[in-house]
Short mmCIF file of C-alpha atoms and ligand atoms in Angstrom, two decimals:
data_model
loop_
_atom_site.label_atom_id
_atom_site.label_comp_id
_atom_site.label_asym_id
_atom_site.label_seq_id
_atom_site.Cartn_x
_atom_site.Cartn_y
_atom_site.Cartn_z
CA MET A 13 3.57 -6.70 20.27
CA SER A 14 5.30 -8.53 17.53
CA GLU A 15 8.74 -8.17 16.10
CA SER A 16 9.97 -4.68 15.88
CA LEU A 17 11.06 -3.46 12.25
CA LYS A 18 12.83 -0.41 13.66
CA THR A 19 16.28 0.04 12.19
CA PRO A 20 18.17 3.54 11.95
CA ARG A 21 16.67 4.10 8.52
CA THR A 22 13.18 3.67 9.88
CA GLN A 23 13.49 5.59 13.13
CA ILE A 24 10.71 8.22 13.04
CA ARG A 25 12.41 11.36 13.92
CA ARG A 26 9.62 13.79 13.23
CA LEU A 27 6.76 13.37 15.70
CA PRO A 28 7.88 9.90 16.90
CA LYS A 29 4.83 9.34 19.09
CA ARG A 30 2.75 9.12 16.28
CA GLY A 31 4.75 6.06 15.18
CA SER A 32 5.03 2.24 15.78
CA TYR A 33 7.42 -0.30 14.51
CA ASP A 34 5.44 -3.37 15.36
CA ARG A 35 5.39 -5.81 12.49
CA ALA A 36 1.78 -6.52 13.29
CA ALA A 37 0.81 -2.79 12.94
CA VAL A 38 2.64 -2.25 9.94
CA ASN A 39 0.82 -5.45 8.56
CA LEU A 40 -2.53 -3.84 9.50
CA VAL A 41 -1.90 -0.73 7.22
CA LEU A 42 -0.47 -2.91 4.38
CA ASP A 43 -3.47 -5.15 4.45
CA ALA A 44 -5.93 -2.36 4.44
CA GLY A 45 -4.23 -0.52 1.88
CA GLN A 46 -5.00 -1.10 -2.09
CA VAL A 47 -2.25 0.66 -3.85
CA ALA A 48 1.68 0.58 -3.03
CA THR A 49 4.13 3.02 -4.27
CA LEU A 50 7.37 1.30 -4.99
CA GLY A 51 10.54 3.17 -4.90
CA PHE A 52 14.04 2.11 -6.07
CA VAL A 53 17.04 3.38 -7.64
CA GLN A 54 17.68 2.50 -11.42
CA ASP A 55 20.83 3.84 -13.11
CA GLY A 56 21.64 5.97 -10.31
CA LYS A 57 18.23 7.82 -10.05
CA PRO A 58 15.21 7.44 -7.86
CA LEU A 59 12.04 6.00 -9.30
CA LEU A 60 8.34 5.67 -7.80
CA ILE A 61 5.96 3.36 -9.43
CA PRO A 62 2.26 2.70 -8.09
CA MET A 63 1.48 -1.06 -7.88
CA VAL A 64 -1.29 -3.40 -6.87
CA TYR A 65 0.22 -5.67 -4.35
CA ALA A 66 -0.73 -8.42 -1.69
CA ARG A 67 1.16 -9.64 1.53
CA ILE A 68 1.78 -13.19 2.23
CA GLY A 69 3.51 -13.40 5.73
CA GLU A 70 6.53 -11.33 5.65
CA GLU A 71 6.76 -10.54 1.88
CA LEU A 72 4.64 -8.22 -0.37
CA LEU A 73 4.03 -9.76 -3.72
CA ILE A 74 3.96 -7.74 -6.90
CA HIS A 75 3.16 -8.99 -10.45
CA GLY A 76 3.26 -7.39 -14.00
CA SER A 77 4.49 -7.88 -17.66
CA LYS A 78 7.72 -9.80 -18.08
CA LEU A 79 8.60 -7.12 -20.33
CA SER A 80 7.96 -4.12 -17.84
CA ARG A 81 11.15 -2.14 -16.50
CA LEU A 82 9.69 -2.48 -13.17
CA MET A 83 9.31 -6.22 -13.03
CA GLN A 84 12.69 -6.74 -14.80
CA THR A 85 14.50 -4.67 -12.08
CA LEU A 86 12.61 -6.13 -9.18
CA SER A 87 13.20 -9.60 -10.48
CA ALA A 88 16.74 -9.09 -10.73
CA GLY A 89 16.96 -8.33 -7.21
CA THR A 90 17.27 -4.61 -5.63
CA GLU A 91 16.72 -2.66 -2.50
CA VAL A 92 13.16 -1.30 -2.59
CA ALA A 93 11.01 1.14 -0.53
CA VAL A 94 7.42 0.62 -0.37
CA ALA A 95 4.80 3.26 0.89
CA VAL A 96 1.12 2.71 1.53
CA THR A 97 -1.18 5.40 2.65
CA LEU A 98 -4.64 5.38 4.04
CA LEU A 99 -6.24 9.04 4.07
CA ASP A 100 -9.15 9.11 6.90
CA GLY A 101 -9.46 12.90 7.09
CA LEU A 102 -8.90 16.34 6.40
CA VAL A 103 -8.20 18.54 9.35
CA LEU A 104 -9.03 22.10 8.94
CA ALA A 105 -7.48 24.61 11.38
CA ARG A 106 -8.01 28.19 12.04
CA SER A 107 -4.62 29.10 10.68
CA ALA A 108 -3.03 27.89 7.33
CA PHE A 109 0.07 26.56 9.41
CA HIS A 110 -1.95 23.95 11.31
CA HIS A 111 -4.03 22.49 8.65
CA SER A 112 -3.24 18.71 8.46
CA MET A 113 -4.47 15.53 7.56
CA ASN A 114 -5.53 12.20 9.48
CA TYR A 115 -3.81 9.24 8.15
CA ARG A 116 -2.36 5.74 8.69
CA SER A 117 0.72 5.15 6.46
CA ALA A 118 3.44 2.51 6.24
CA VAL A 119 6.76 2.58 4.78
CA VAL A 120 8.75 -0.65 4.58
CA PHE A 121 12.16 -1.52 2.98
CA GLY A 122 13.52 -4.83 1.77
CA PRO A 123 15.24 -6.75 -1.02
CA SER A 124 13.19 -7.98 -3.74
CA ARG A 125 13.53 -11.48 -5.67
CA ALA A 126 12.08 -13.06 -8.69
CA VAL A 127 9.18 -15.75 -8.09
CA THR A 128 9.75 -18.64 -10.18
CA ASP A 129 8.38 -21.67 -8.35
CA PRO A 130 5.18 -22.46 -10.10
CA ASP A 131 3.15 -23.08 -6.83
CA GLU A 132 4.67 -20.04 -5.21
CA ARG A 133 3.36 -18.15 -8.32
CA MET A 134 0.07 -19.39 -8.12
CA LYS A 135 -0.26 -18.45 -4.58
CA ALA A 136 0.80 -14.83 -5.46
CA PHE A 137 -1.68 -14.75 -8.19
CA LYS A 138 -4.52 -15.98 -5.77
CA ALA A 139 -3.34 -13.41 -3.10
CA LEU A 140 -3.59 -10.53 -5.72
CA THR A 141 -6.92 -11.58 -6.80
CA GLU A 142 -8.28 -12.25 -3.18
CA LYS A 143 -6.97 -8.88 -2.18
CA VAL A 144 -9.12 -7.04 -4.96
CA SER A 145 -12.07 -9.09 -4.23
CA PRO A 146 -12.05 -11.72 -1.43
CA GLY A 147 -13.43 -15.02 -2.27
CA ARG A 148 -13.15 -14.43 -6.16
CA TRP A 149 -10.23 -16.92 -6.84
CA ASP A 150 -12.61 -20.10 -6.50
CA LYS A 151 -15.02 -18.56 -9.14
CA ILE A 152 -13.07 -17.28 -11.83
CA ARG A 153 -10.67 -18.78 -14.62
CA GLY A 154 -7.23 -19.11 -13.28
CA PRO A 155 -4.49 -17.92 -15.62
CA ASN A 156 -3.58 -19.86 -18.76
CA ARG A 157 -0.05 -21.03 -20.14
CA LYS A 158 0.13 -18.01 -22.21
CA GLU A 159 -0.87 -15.62 -19.30
CA LEU A 160 1.72 -17.28 -16.96
CA ALA A 161 4.26 -16.99 -19.50
CA ALA A 162 3.78 -13.20 -19.95
CA THR A 163 3.57 -12.56 -16.45
CA ALA A 164 6.49 -12.00 -13.84
CA VAL A 165 5.94 -12.25 -10.02
CA ALA A 166 8.42 -10.70 -7.63
CA ALA A 167 8.39 -10.53 -3.78
CA ILE A 168 9.59 -7.83 -1.49
CA THR A 169 10.77 -8.95 1.88
CA ILE A 170 9.87 -6.72 4.65
CA ARG A 171 12.96 -6.34 6.75
CA GLU A 172 12.56 -2.60 8.15
CA GLY A 173 9.62 -0.65 8.54
CA ALA A 174 7.16 1.72 10.47
CA VAL A 175 3.80 2.91 10.50
CA LYS A 176 2.94 6.51 11.42
CA SER A 177 -0.87 7.71 12.07
CA ARG A 178 -2.59 10.93 12.91
CA THR A 179 -5.77 11.24 14.61
CA GLY A 180 -8.19 13.69 15.98
CA GLY A 181 -8.97 17.45 15.37
CA PRO A 182 -6.81 20.46 14.86
CA VAL A 183 -4.17 21.58 17.10
CA ASP A 184 -4.53 25.54 16.88
CA ASP A 185 -2.68 28.21 18.86
CA ALA A 186 -4.80 29.27 21.87
CA ALA A 187 -4.63 33.08 20.29
CA ASP A 188 -6.61 31.66 17.15
CA LEU A 189 -9.47 29.90 18.90
CA ALA A 190 -11.44 33.17 18.88
CA LEU A 191 -11.23 33.52 15.20
CA PRO A 192 -14.78 32.83 13.49
CA VAL A 193 -13.74 30.41 11.05
CA TRP A 194 -14.85 26.92 10.97
CA ALA A 195 -12.46 24.23 12.26
CA GLY A 196 -12.81 20.61 12.65
CA VAL A 197 -12.14 17.43 10.57
CA ILE A 198 -13.85 16.26 7.43
CA PRO A 199 -13.43 12.56 7.61
CA ILE A 200 -12.58 10.61 4.49
CA THR A 201 -13.52 6.83 4.03
CA GLU A 202 -12.57 5.00 1.21
CA LYS A 203 -15.56 2.70 0.50
CA ARG A 204 -16.83 0.15 -2.30
CA GLY A 205 -19.77 1.71 -4.18
CA ARG A 206 -22.60 -0.38 -5.55
CA PRO A 207 -21.53 -2.67 -8.22
CA VAL A 208 -22.17 -1.83 -11.83
CA PRO A 209 -22.64 -5.05 -14.03
CA ASP A 210 -20.55 -5.71 -17.25
CA PRO A 211 -23.51 -5.01 -20.04
CA GLU A 212 -22.41 -8.71 -21.27
CA TRP A 213 -22.73 -10.21 -17.93
CA LYS A 214 -26.24 -8.61 -17.57
CA ARG A 215 -27.30 -9.72 -20.91
CA ARG A 216 -26.34 -13.38 -20.33
CA PHE A 217 -27.12 -13.74 -16.60
CA GLY A 218 -28.68 -10.64 -14.89
C1 LIG B 6 -1.34 11.79 3.73
C2 LIG B 6 0.05 12.29 4.48
C3 LIG B 6 0.07 13.79 4.56
C4 LIG B 6 1.19 14.32 5.04
N1 LIG B 6 1.63 15.65 4.79
C5 LIG B 6 2.63 16.08 5.31
C6 LIG B 6 3.04 17.58 5.04
O1 LIG B 6 2.30 18.20 4.37
N2 LIG B 6 4.15 17.91 5.63
C7 LIG B 6 4.89 17.28 6.46
O2 LIG B 6 6.01 17.67 6.94
N3 LIG B 6 4.71 15.93 6.69
C8 LIG B 6 3.53 15.50 6.12
N4 LIG B 6 3.22 14.06 6.42
C9 LIG B 6 4.24 13.34 7.06
C10 LIG B 6 5.41 12.83 6.48
O3 LIG B 6 5.04 11.49 5.98
C11 LIG B 6 6.63 12.76 7.06
O4 LIG B 6 6.45 11.84 8.31
C12 LIG B 6 7.25 13.97 7.70
O5 LIG B 6 7.29 15.05 6.90
C13 LIG B 6 8.51 13.69 8.27
O6 LIG B 6 9.54 13.49 7.24
P1 LIG B 6 10.96 13.12 7.57
O7 LIG B 6 11.65 12.69 6.11
O8 LIG B 6 11.65 14.20 8.25
O9 LIG B 6 10.78 11.99 8.61
P2 LIG B 6 11.73 11.10 9.50
O10 LIG B 6 11.19 11.17 11.03
O11 LIG B 6 13.16 11.72 9.35
O12 LIG B 6 11.82 9.73 8.65
C14 LIG B 6 12.63 8.70 9.19
C15 LIG B 6 11.86 7.44 8.93
O13 LIG B 6 10.55 7.20 9.64
C16 LIG B 6 9.88 6.39 8.71
N5 LIG B 6 8.64 7.24 8.20
C17 LIG B 6 8.66 8.73 8.22
N6 LIG B 6 7.41 9.16 7.74
C18 LIG B 6 6.65 8.16 7.75
C19 LIG B 6 5.38 8.09 7.49
N7 LIG B 6 4.23 8.92 7.08
N8 LIG B 6 4.78 6.76 7.60
C20 LIG B 6 5.48 5.71 7.61
N9 LIG B 6 6.95 5.77 8.02
C21 LIG B 6 7.28 7.11 8.10
C22 LIG B 6 10.54 6.39 7.61
O14 LIG B 6 11.06 4.92 7.60
C23 LIG B 6 11.72 7.21 7.30
O15 LIG B 6 12.79 6.61 6.81
C24 LIG B 6 2.00 13.39 5.81
C25 LIG B 6 1.94 12.08 5.91
C26 LIG B 6 0.88 11.61 5.34
C27 LIG B 6 0.59 10.08 5.33
#
C-alpha cells in the first residue's frame, strides 16, 4: 500500500467496497486513461472540460493555448477535480434495474499552478507526447520558439482522490433468474487499430 488519498471529500459512501484510496491504485487508472475531464468553478458556475493529460509523480500536466479560458484559469491557480474513466464492460441483467457497467474510474482533486520553468515545461511536453505514443519524443521535431510562446502548461497536484471499480456479471434478483432473457457481460476493450499512414508520409517514405 502506498500513501492514502482518502479525505472526507473522497470517502466513497455508495458501495465503498468497490473503492480504494491508495495513491498507487489511483495512478494505475490515471496512467491507463487517455482523456481526463477537468472540473472547476468559474464565476460561481461549474464547468467540465475534457483534456489530454500526463502524470509526472504527484502531478497531472495539462497543456493548451495560452488564449484558452481553461489554461488561463488553471494557470492562475484554482481547485480542480479530475475524472478519468476506463470502461471495461456492459453488464446486461435480467431486469432493467440491475443493468450496470464494469469500469475503473479515478476522481482526484488538487490545486493547479502555471508551469513556467522552461525545463519543466519541456518535461511536460515530452510526457504528453509519450502518453499518446511511447518512444515518439525522440523521433519528432520538438516545439519551436513560436509554438512554445503560444502554449501554456499547468500542473494539478493530486492531493485527494479515490478509485472505484466494478467487475463481474449481473447481480440479479433470485426471482428473475428463470426469465428466458440473455444475461452476462459484453466486454469492452479500448485498443489501438492498425496504423493508417498519412498520404504524404507514404508518398515520401512508404
Ligand atoms: C462508467 C460508469 C457508469 C456509472 N453509472 C452509474 C449509474 O448509472 N448510476 C449510479 O448511481 N452510479 C453510476 N456509477 C457510479 C458513480 O460514479 C458513483 O460512484 C455513484 O453514483 C455514487 O455517487 P455519489 O455522489 O453518491 O458517491 P459518493 O460515494 O457520495 O462519492 C463520494 C466521493 O467518492 C469518490 N467517488 C465516487 N464515485 C467515484 C467513482 N466512480 N470513481 C472514483 N471516485 C469516486 C469521489 O471522491 C466522491 O467525491 C457509474 C460509474 C462509472 C465509472
